[in-house]
Amino acid sequence: MSALASSERITISDQTVKDARDTVIPGGASLVLRLADGEEVELPTSIQQTLLHALKLIAQQGSVSIGQLPVELTSTVAADLLSISRPTLMKWVAEGRIGSYKKGSHTRFNRDEVLDLRQRNAAARRSAFEELRSLDEEHEGFLAD
């Protein structure tokens, strides 16, 4: 393996990035550990998804960062995860679009609720885009140059 490991960071070589780009993973594939005696142990689905996603990001961007978010998020982190400004996040709190709670004088957010909202927002964007594409196909000649 051409990677340098420390307690917190793994640095990969250019060859590893090239190998990631050259690796073709067919749909329906699964990741397994092959033990020294030849026995194969299939990895849990969540680990497979994480590793495959990491491989995809290495191939696309040459790097990946993996970490776990804390259960309790600050408003700045929550806003960053939602790709919105902090004032917009606080507006959403006032509108009841997302829940929050106070820890002392600071507003905090539940990680799972933020990630769920991020997923719902992404699904809504995809749906709106598909609707726009469909509308564009229906009216192809309308805006033609």
Short mmCIF file of N, CA and C in Angstrom, two decimals:
data_model
loop_
_atom_site.label_atom_id
_atom_site.label_comp_id
_atom_site.label_asym_id
_atom_site.label_seq_id
_atom_site.Cartn_x
_atom_site.Cartn_y
_atom_site.Cartn_z
N MET A 1 0.85 -1.18 0.00
CA MET A 1 0.00 0.00 0.00
C MET A 1 0.89 1.23 0.00
N SER A 2 0.62 2.12 -0.92
CA SER A 2 1.46 3.32 -0.96
C SER A 2 0.74 4.47 -0.27
N ALA A 3 0.78 4.42 1.04
CA ALA A 3 0.18 5.48 1.85
C ALA A 3 0.97 5.59 3.14
N LEU A 4 1.12 6.80 3.61
CA LEU A 4 1.77 7.03 4.89
C LEU A 4 0.70 7.29 5.92
N ALA A 5 0.74 6.56 7.03
CA ALA A 5 -0.30 6.71 8.04
C ALA A 5 0.27 7.33 9.31
N SER A 6 -0.49 8.22 9.88
CA SER A 6 -0.19 8.74 11.21
C SER A 6 -1.44 8.49 12.03
N SER A 7 -1.46 8.95 13.25
CA SER A 7 -2.62 8.68 14.09
C SER A 7 -3.87 9.39 13.59
N GLU A 8 -3.73 10.43 12.78
CA GLU A 8 -4.91 11.18 12.36
C GLU A 8 -5.06 11.35 10.86
N ARG A 9 -4.03 11.05 10.09
CA ARG A 9 -4.08 11.38 8.67
C ARG A 9 -3.38 10.30 7.85
N ILE A 10 -3.94 9.98 6.70
CA ILE A 10 -3.31 9.07 5.74
C ILE A 10 -3.01 9.89 4.50
N THR A 11 -1.76 9.89 4.09
CA THR A 11 -1.37 10.61 2.89
C THR A 11 -1.18 9.59 1.77
N ILE A 12 -1.88 9.80 0.65
CA ILE A 12 -1.80 8.85 -0.45
C ILE A 12 -0.89 9.38 -1.55
N SER A 13 -0.31 8.45 -2.29
CA SER A 13 0.61 8.82 -3.36
C SER A 13 -0.14 9.09 -4.66
N ASP A 14 0.56 9.67 -5.62
CA ASP A 14 -0.01 9.89 -6.95
C ASP A 14 -0.42 8.55 -7.58
N GLN A 15 0.35 7.51 -7.30
CA GLN A 15 0.04 6.18 -7.86
C GLN A 15 -1.30 5.68 -7.31
N THR A 16 -1.55 5.93 -6.03
CA THR A 16 -2.83 5.51 -5.43
C THR A 16 -3.99 6.24 -6.10
N VAL A 17 -3.82 7.52 -6.36
CA VAL A 17 -4.86 8.29 -7.06
C VAL A 17 -5.07 7.72 -8.45
N LYS A 18 -3.98 7.42 -9.16
CA LYS A 18 -4.08 6.83 -10.50
C LYS A 18 -4.79 5.48 -10.43
N ASP A 19 -4.42 4.65 -9.46
CA ASP A 19 -5.07 3.35 -9.30
C ASP A 19 -6.57 3.51 -9.04
N ALA A 20 -6.93 4.51 -8.24
CA ALA A 20 -8.36 4.76 -7.96
C ALA A 20 -9.09 5.14 -9.25
N ARG A 21 -8.44 5.96 -10.08
CA ARG A 21 -9.06 6.37 -11.34
C ARG A 21 -9.19 5.20 -12.31
N ASP A 22 -8.24 4.28 -12.25
CA ASP A 22 -8.24 3.13 -13.17
C ASP A 22 -9.15 1.99 -12.71
N THR A 23 -9.60 2.05 -11.46
CA THR A 23 -10.43 0.97 -10.91
C THR A 23 -11.87 1.13 -11.36
N VAL A 24 -12.38 0.10 -12.02
CA VAL A 24 -13.77 0.08 -12.46
C VAL A 24 -14.52 -0.86 -11.52
N ILE A 25 -15.56 -0.33 -10.90
CA ILE A 25 -16.34 -1.13 -9.96
C ILE A 25 -17.73 -1.33 -10.55
N PRO A 26 -18.05 -2.56 -10.96
CA PRO A 26 -19.36 -2.80 -11.56
C PRO A 26 -20.47 -2.70 -10.52
N GLY A 27 -21.66 -2.35 -10.99
CA GLY A 27 -22.81 -2.29 -10.10
C GLY A 27 -23.07 -3.65 -9.46
N GLY A 28 -23.49 -3.64 -8.22
CA GLY A 28 -23.78 -4.89 -7.53
C GLY A 28 -22.56 -5.53 -6.91
N ALA A 29 -21.39 -4.91 -7.06
CA ALA A 29 -20.17 -5.46 -6.47
C ALA A 29 -20.21 -5.29 -4.96
N SER A 30 -19.50 -6.16 -4.24
CA SER A 30 -19.40 -6.00 -2.80
C SER A 30 -17.93 -6.11 -2.40
N LEU A 31 -17.60 -5.50 -1.29
CA LEU A 31 -16.24 -5.53 -0.78
C LEU A 31 -16.12 -6.62 0.28
N VAL A 32 -15.03 -7.37 0.19
CA VAL A 32 -14.78 -8.44 1.16
C VAL A 32 -13.35 -8.35 1.67
N LEU A 33 -13.14 -8.87 2.85
CA LEU A 33 -11.79 -9.03 3.39
C LEU A 33 -11.38 -10.46 3.13
N ARG A 34 -10.22 -10.64 2.55
CA ARG A 34 -9.70 -11.99 2.35
C ARG A 34 -8.69 -12.24 3.46
N LEU A 35 -9.00 -13.19 4.32
CA LEU A 35 -8.14 -13.51 5.45
C LEU A 35 -6.93 -14.32 4.97
N ALA A 36 -5.94 -14.45 5.83
CA ALA A 36 -4.71 -15.16 5.48
C ALA A 36 -4.98 -16.60 5.04
N ASP A 37 -6.02 -17.22 5.61
CA ASP A 37 -6.34 -18.61 5.24
C ASP A 37 -7.21 -18.70 3.99
N GLY A 38 -7.49 -17.57 3.35
CA GLY A 38 -8.29 -17.56 2.12
C GLY A 38 -9.77 -17.33 2.34
N GLU A 39 -10.21 -17.41 3.60
CA GLU A 39 -11.63 -17.17 3.89
C GLU A 39 -11.96 -15.71 3.57
N GLU A 40 -13.15 -15.50 3.01
CA GLU A 40 -13.59 -14.14 2.69
C GLU A 40 -14.72 -13.73 3.62
N VAL A 41 -14.59 -12.53 4.16
CA VAL A 41 -15.60 -11.99 5.07
C VAL A 41 -16.15 -10.73 4.42
N GLU A 42 -17.47 -10.72 4.14
CA GLU A 42 -18.08 -9.55 3.52
C GLU A 42 -18.20 -8.43 4.55
N LEU A 43 -17.83 -7.23 4.13
CA LEU A 43 -17.92 -6.07 5.01
C LEU A 43 -19.37 -5.62 5.14
N PRO A 44 -19.74 -5.03 6.28
CA PRO A 44 -21.10 -4.49 6.44
C PRO A 44 -21.38 -3.44 5.36
N THR A 45 -22.63 -3.33 4.97
CA THR A 45 -23.05 -2.42 3.90
C THR A 45 -22.59 -0.99 4.15
N SER A 46 -22.72 -0.51 5.39
CA SER A 46 -22.34 0.88 5.67
C SER A 46 -20.85 1.11 5.43
N ILE A 47 -20.03 0.14 5.76
CA ILE A 47 -18.59 0.27 5.53
C ILE A 47 -18.29 0.19 4.04
N GLN A 48 -18.96 -0.71 3.33
CA GLN A 48 -18.77 -0.80 1.88
C GLN A 48 -19.12 0.52 1.21
N GLN A 49 -20.25 1.10 1.58
CA GLN A 49 -20.68 2.36 0.97
C GLN A 49 -19.66 3.47 1.26
N THR A 50 -19.15 3.52 2.49
CA THR A 50 -18.17 4.54 2.85
C THR A 50 -16.88 4.37 2.05
N LEU A 51 -16.38 3.15 1.96
CA LEU A 51 -15.13 2.90 1.23
C LEU A 51 -15.29 3.15 -0.27
N LEU A 52 -16.42 2.73 -0.83
CA LEU A 52 -16.64 2.95 -2.26
C LEU A 52 -16.78 4.44 -2.57
N HIS A 53 -17.45 5.17 -1.69
CA HIS A 53 -17.58 6.61 -1.87
C HIS A 53 -16.20 7.28 -1.75
N ALA A 54 -15.40 6.84 -0.79
CA ALA A 54 -14.04 7.38 -0.63
C ALA A 54 -13.22 7.11 -1.89
N LEU A 55 -13.32 5.91 -2.43
CA LEU A 55 -12.59 5.56 -3.66
C LEU A 55 -13.02 6.46 -4.81
N LYS A 56 -14.32 6.70 -4.92
CA LYS A 56 -14.84 7.58 -5.97
C LYS A 56 -14.29 9.00 -5.83
N LEU A 57 -14.27 9.52 -4.60
CA LEU A 57 -13.76 10.87 -4.36
C LEU A 57 -12.26 10.97 -4.62
N ILE A 58 -11.52 9.94 -4.26
CA ILE A 58 -10.08 9.94 -4.55
C ILE A 58 -9.87 9.98 -6.06
N ALA A 59 -10.65 9.19 -6.80
CA ALA A 59 -10.53 9.17 -8.26
C ALA A 59 -10.89 10.52 -8.86
N GLN A 60 -11.91 11.18 -8.33
CA GLN A 60 -12.39 12.44 -8.89
C GLN A 60 -11.55 13.64 -8.45
N GLN A 61 -11.18 13.67 -7.17
CA GLN A 61 -10.56 14.87 -6.60
C GLN A 61 -9.12 14.67 -6.13
N GLY A 62 -8.69 13.42 -6.04
CA GLY A 62 -7.34 13.15 -5.57
C GLY A 62 -7.19 13.13 -4.07
N SER A 63 -8.29 13.36 -3.36
CA SER A 63 -8.23 13.33 -1.90
C SER A 63 -9.63 13.09 -1.33
N VAL A 64 -9.65 12.73 -0.07
CA VAL A 64 -10.91 12.54 0.64
C VAL A 64 -10.64 12.77 2.13
N SER A 65 -11.63 13.28 2.80
CA SER A 65 -11.54 13.46 4.25
C SER A 65 -12.70 12.71 4.87
N ILE A 66 -12.41 11.87 5.83
CA ILE A 66 -13.45 11.07 6.48
C ILE A 66 -13.45 11.39 7.97
N GLY A 67 -14.60 11.64 8.50
CA GLY A 67 -14.72 11.91 9.92
C GLY A 67 -16.16 11.77 10.35
N GLN A 68 -16.38 11.75 11.62
CA GLN A 68 -17.73 11.66 12.15
C GLN A 68 -18.11 13.01 12.73
N LEU A 69 -19.31 13.45 12.39
CA LEU A 69 -19.81 14.70 12.95
C LEU A 69 -20.31 14.47 14.37
N PRO A 70 -20.11 15.44 15.25
CA PRO A 70 -20.67 15.29 16.59
C PRO A 70 -22.19 15.33 16.53
N VAL A 71 -22.83 14.78 17.54
CA VAL A 71 -24.29 14.74 17.60
C VAL A 71 -24.86 16.15 17.71
N GLU A 72 -24.15 17.02 18.39
CA GLU A 72 -24.58 18.41 18.61
C GLU A 72 -23.76 19.34 17.72
N LEU A 73 -24.44 20.11 16.87
CA LEU A 73 -23.75 21.00 15.93
C LEU A 73 -23.98 22.46 16.28
N THR A 74 -22.97 23.27 16.05
CA THR A 74 -23.13 24.72 16.19
C THR A 74 -23.91 25.24 14.99
N SER A 75 -24.40 26.45 15.10
CA SER A 75 -25.15 27.04 13.98
C SER A 75 -24.25 27.23 12.76
N THR A 76 -22.99 27.52 12.97
CA THR A 76 -22.06 27.70 11.85
C THR A 76 -21.85 26.39 11.10
N VAL A 77 -21.63 25.31 11.82
CA VAL A 77 -21.43 24.00 11.19
C VAL A 77 -22.72 23.55 10.50
N ALA A 78 -23.86 23.72 11.16
CA ALA A 78 -25.14 23.33 10.56
C ALA A 78 -25.39 24.11 9.28
N ALA A 79 -25.14 25.40 9.29
CA ALA A 79 -25.33 26.23 8.09
C ALA A 79 -24.40 25.77 6.98
N ASP A 80 -23.15 25.47 7.31
CA ASP A 80 -22.20 24.98 6.30
C ASP A 80 -22.69 23.68 5.68
N LEU A 81 -23.17 22.76 6.51
CA LEU A 81 -23.67 21.47 6.00
C LEU A 81 -24.87 21.65 5.08
N LEU A 82 -25.67 22.66 5.35
CA LEU A 82 -26.86 22.91 4.54
C LEU A 82 -26.56 23.84 3.36
N SER A 83 -25.32 24.32 3.27
CA SER A 83 -24.90 25.24 2.20
C SER A 83 -25.75 26.52 2.19
N ILE A 84 -25.99 27.02 3.38
CA ILE A 84 -26.73 28.27 3.53
C ILE A 84 -25.97 29.16 4.50
N SER A 85 -26.38 30.42 4.57
CA SER A 85 -25.75 31.33 5.53
C SER A 85 -26.33 31.07 6.93
N ARG A 86 -25.59 31.49 7.93
CA ARG A 86 -26.08 31.36 9.29
C ARG A 86 -27.36 32.16 9.51
N PRO A 87 -27.47 33.40 8.98
CA PRO A 87 -28.74 34.12 9.14
C PRO A 87 -29.92 33.38 8.50
N THR A 88 -29.70 32.74 7.36
CA THR A 88 -30.79 31.97 6.74
C THR A 88 -31.17 30.79 7.62
N LEU A 89 -30.18 30.14 8.22
CA LEU A 89 -30.46 29.03 9.13
C LEU A 89 -31.31 29.51 10.30
N MET A 90 -30.97 30.64 10.87
CA MET A 90 -31.74 31.15 12.00
C MET A 90 -33.15 31.55 11.57
N LYS A 91 -33.30 32.00 10.33
CA LYS A 91 -34.63 32.30 9.79
C LYS A 91 -35.44 31.00 9.68
N TRP A 92 -34.78 29.93 9.23
CA TRP A 92 -35.46 28.63 9.13
C TRP A 92 -35.90 28.13 10.50
N VAL A 93 -35.09 28.40 11.53
CA VAL A 93 -35.45 28.03 12.90
C VAL A 93 -36.73 28.77 13.30
N ALA A 94 -36.76 30.07 13.03
CA ALA A 94 -37.93 30.89 13.38
C ALA A 94 -39.18 30.43 12.64
N GLU A 95 -39.00 29.94 11.40
CA GLU A 95 -40.12 29.46 10.59
C GLU A 95 -40.53 28.03 10.96
N GLY A 96 -39.73 27.36 11.80
CA GLY A 96 -40.04 25.98 12.18
C GLY A 96 -39.58 24.95 11.16
N ARG A 97 -38.77 25.36 10.22
CA ARG A 97 -38.30 24.44 9.18
C ARG A 97 -37.27 23.45 9.74
N ILE A 98 -36.56 23.86 10.79
CA ILE A 98 -35.59 23.00 11.47
C ILE A 98 -35.62 23.33 12.95
N GLY A 99 -35.46 22.31 13.77
CA GLY A 99 -35.46 22.51 15.21
C GLY A 99 -34.08 22.89 15.73
N SER A 100 -34.07 23.53 16.86
CA SER A 100 -32.81 23.88 17.52
C SER A 100 -33.06 23.89 19.02
N TYR A 101 -31.99 24.00 19.77
CA TYR A 101 -32.11 24.13 21.21
C TYR A 101 -30.96 24.98 21.71
N LYS A 102 -31.11 25.48 22.91
CA LYS A 102 -30.10 26.35 23.50
C LYS A 102 -29.21 25.55 24.45
N LYS A 103 -27.95 25.85 24.38
CA LYS A 103 -26.99 25.33 25.36
C LYS A 103 -26.32 26.58 25.91
N GLY A 104 -26.77 27.00 27.07
CA GLY A 104 -26.36 28.30 27.58
C GLY A 104 -27.00 29.35 26.69
N SER A 105 -26.19 30.24 26.15
CA SER A 105 -26.73 31.27 25.26
C SER A 105 -26.52 30.91 23.78
N HIS A 106 -26.01 29.70 23.53
CA HIS A 106 -25.69 29.29 22.17
C HIS A 106 -26.75 28.36 21.57
N THR A 107 -27.05 28.58 20.30
CA THR A 107 -28.02 27.74 19.59
C THR A 107 -27.30 26.52 19.06
N ARG A 108 -27.89 25.35 19.27
CA ARG A 108 -27.32 24.09 18.82
C ARG A 108 -28.35 23.33 17.98
N PHE A 109 -27.84 22.42 17.14
CA PHE A 109 -28.67 21.65 16.23
C PHE A 109 -28.32 20.18 16.34
N ASN A 110 -29.33 19.33 16.18
CA ASN A 110 -29.11 17.89 16.18
C ASN A 110 -28.57 17.46 14.83
N ARG A 111 -27.45 16.77 14.82
CA ARG A 111 -26.79 16.32 13.60
C ARG A 111 -27.74 15.57 12.67
N ASP A 112 -28.48 14.61 13.20
CA ASP A 112 -29.35 13.80 12.36
C ASP A 112 -30.44 14.63 11.70
N GLU A 113 -30.96 15.61 12.43
CA GLU A 113 -31.99 16.48 11.86
C GLU A 113 -31.41 17.35 10.74
N VAL A 114 -30.19 17.84 10.94
CA VAL A 114 -29.53 18.66 9.91
C VAL A 114 -29.25 17.81 8.67
N LEU A 115 -28.73 16.60 8.86
CA LEU A 115 -28.42 15.73 7.72
C LEU A 115 -29.69 15.30 6.99
N ASP A 116 -30.77 15.08 7.74
CA ASP A 116 -32.04 14.73 7.12
C ASP A 116 -32.56 15.89 6.27
N LEU A 117 -32.47 17.11 6.79
CA LEU A 117 -32.91 18.28 6.04
C LEU A 117 -32.05 18.47 4.80
N ARG A 118 -30.75 18.24 4.94
CA ARG A 118 -29.85 18.35 3.78
C ARG A 118 -30.27 17.36 2.69
N GLN A 119 -30.60 16.15 3.09
CA GLN A 119 -31.03 15.12 2.14
C GLN A 119 -32.36 15.50 1.49
N ARG A 120 -33.30 16.01 2.27
CA ARG A 120 -34.59 16.43 1.72
C ARG A 120 -34.41 17.59 0.74
N ASN A 121 -33.54 18.55 1.09
CA ASN A 121 -33.28 19.68 0.20
C ASN A 121 -32.66 19.22 -1.11
N ALA A 122 -31.73 18.27 -1.04
CA ALA A 122 -31.10 17.74 -2.25
C ALA A 122 -32.13 17.03 -3.12
N ALA A 123 -33.03 16.26 -2.50
CA ALA A 123 -34.08 15.57 -3.25
C ALA A 123 -35.01 16.57 -3.91
N ALA A 124 -35.34 17.65 -3.21
CA ALA A 124 -36.22 18.68 -3.78
C ALA A 124 -35.53 19.37 -4.96
N ARG A 125 -34.22 19.63 -4.84
CA ARG A 125 -33.48 20.24 -5.96
C ARG A 125 -33.45 19.31 -7.16
N ARG A 126 -33.21 18.02 -6.92
CA ARG A 126 -33.20 17.04 -8.03
C ARG A 126 -34.56 16.99 -8.70
N SER A 127 -35.61 16.97 -7.90
CA SER A 127 -36.97 16.92 -8.44
C SER A 127 -37.28 18.16 -9.27
N ALA A 128 -36.90 19.32 -8.77
CA ALA A 128 -37.14 20.57 -9.50
C ALA A 128 -36.35 20.58 -10.80
N PHE A 129 -35.12 20.06 -10.77
CA PHE A 129 -34.30 20.01 -11.98
C PHE A 129 -34.92 19.06 -13.00
N GLU A 130 -35.39 17.91 -12.54
CA GLU A 130 -36.03 16.95 -13.45
C GLU A 130 -37.30 17.54 -14.06
N GLU A 131 -38.05 18.27 -13.25
CA GLU A 131 -39.26 18.93 -13.75
C GLU A 131 -38.90 19.98 -14.81
N LEU A 132 -37.84 20.71 -14.56
CA LEU A 132 -37.37 21.71 -15.52
C LEU A 132 -36.92 21.05 -16.82
N ARG A 133 -36.20 19.95 -16.71
CA ARG A 133 -35.76 19.21 -17.90
C ARG A 133 -36.95 18.69 -18.68
N SER A 134 -37.92 18.17 -17.97
CA SER A 134 -39.13 17.65 -18.62
C SER A 134 -39.86 18.77 -19.35
N LEU A 135 -39.99 19.91 -18.70
CA LEU A 135 -40.64 21.06 -19.31
C LEU A 135 -39.87 21.53 -20.54
N ASP A 136 -38.55 21.51 -20.45
CA ASP A 136 -37.70 21.90 -21.57
C ASP A 136 -37.91 20.96 -22.76
N GLU A 137 -38.02 19.66 -22.48
CA GLU A 137 -38.23 18.67 -23.54
C GLU A 137 -39.60 18.85 -24.18
N GLU A 138 -40.60 19.17 -23.37
CA GLU A 138 -41.96 19.36 -23.89
C GLU A 138 -42.05 20.57 -24.82
N HIS A 139 -41.25 21.58 -24.53
CA HIS A 139 -41.31 22.83 -25.29
C HIS A 139 -39.98 23.11 -25.97
N GLU A 140 -39.43 22.10 -26.64
CA GLU A 140 -38.11 22.20 -27.26
C GLU A 140 -37.95 23.41 -28.17
N GLY A 141 -38.87 23.63 -29.06
CA GLY A 141 -38.73 24.69 -30.05
C GLY A 141 -39.06 26.08 -29.54
N PHE A 142 -39.66 26.17 -28.37
CA PHE A 142 -40.14 27.45 -27.86
C PHE A 142 -39.02 28.47 -27.68
N LEU A 143 -37.91 28.05 -27.09
CA LEU A 143 -36.80 28.97 -26.81
C LEU A 143 -35.60 28.71 -27.71
N ALA A 144 -35.81 28.02 -28.82
CA ALA A 144 -34.69 27.71 -29.72
C ALA A 144 -34.13 28.98 -30.33
N ASP A 145 -32.81 28.98 -30.53
CA ASP A 145 -32.15 30.15 -31.14
C ASP A 145 -32.43 30.22 -32.61
#
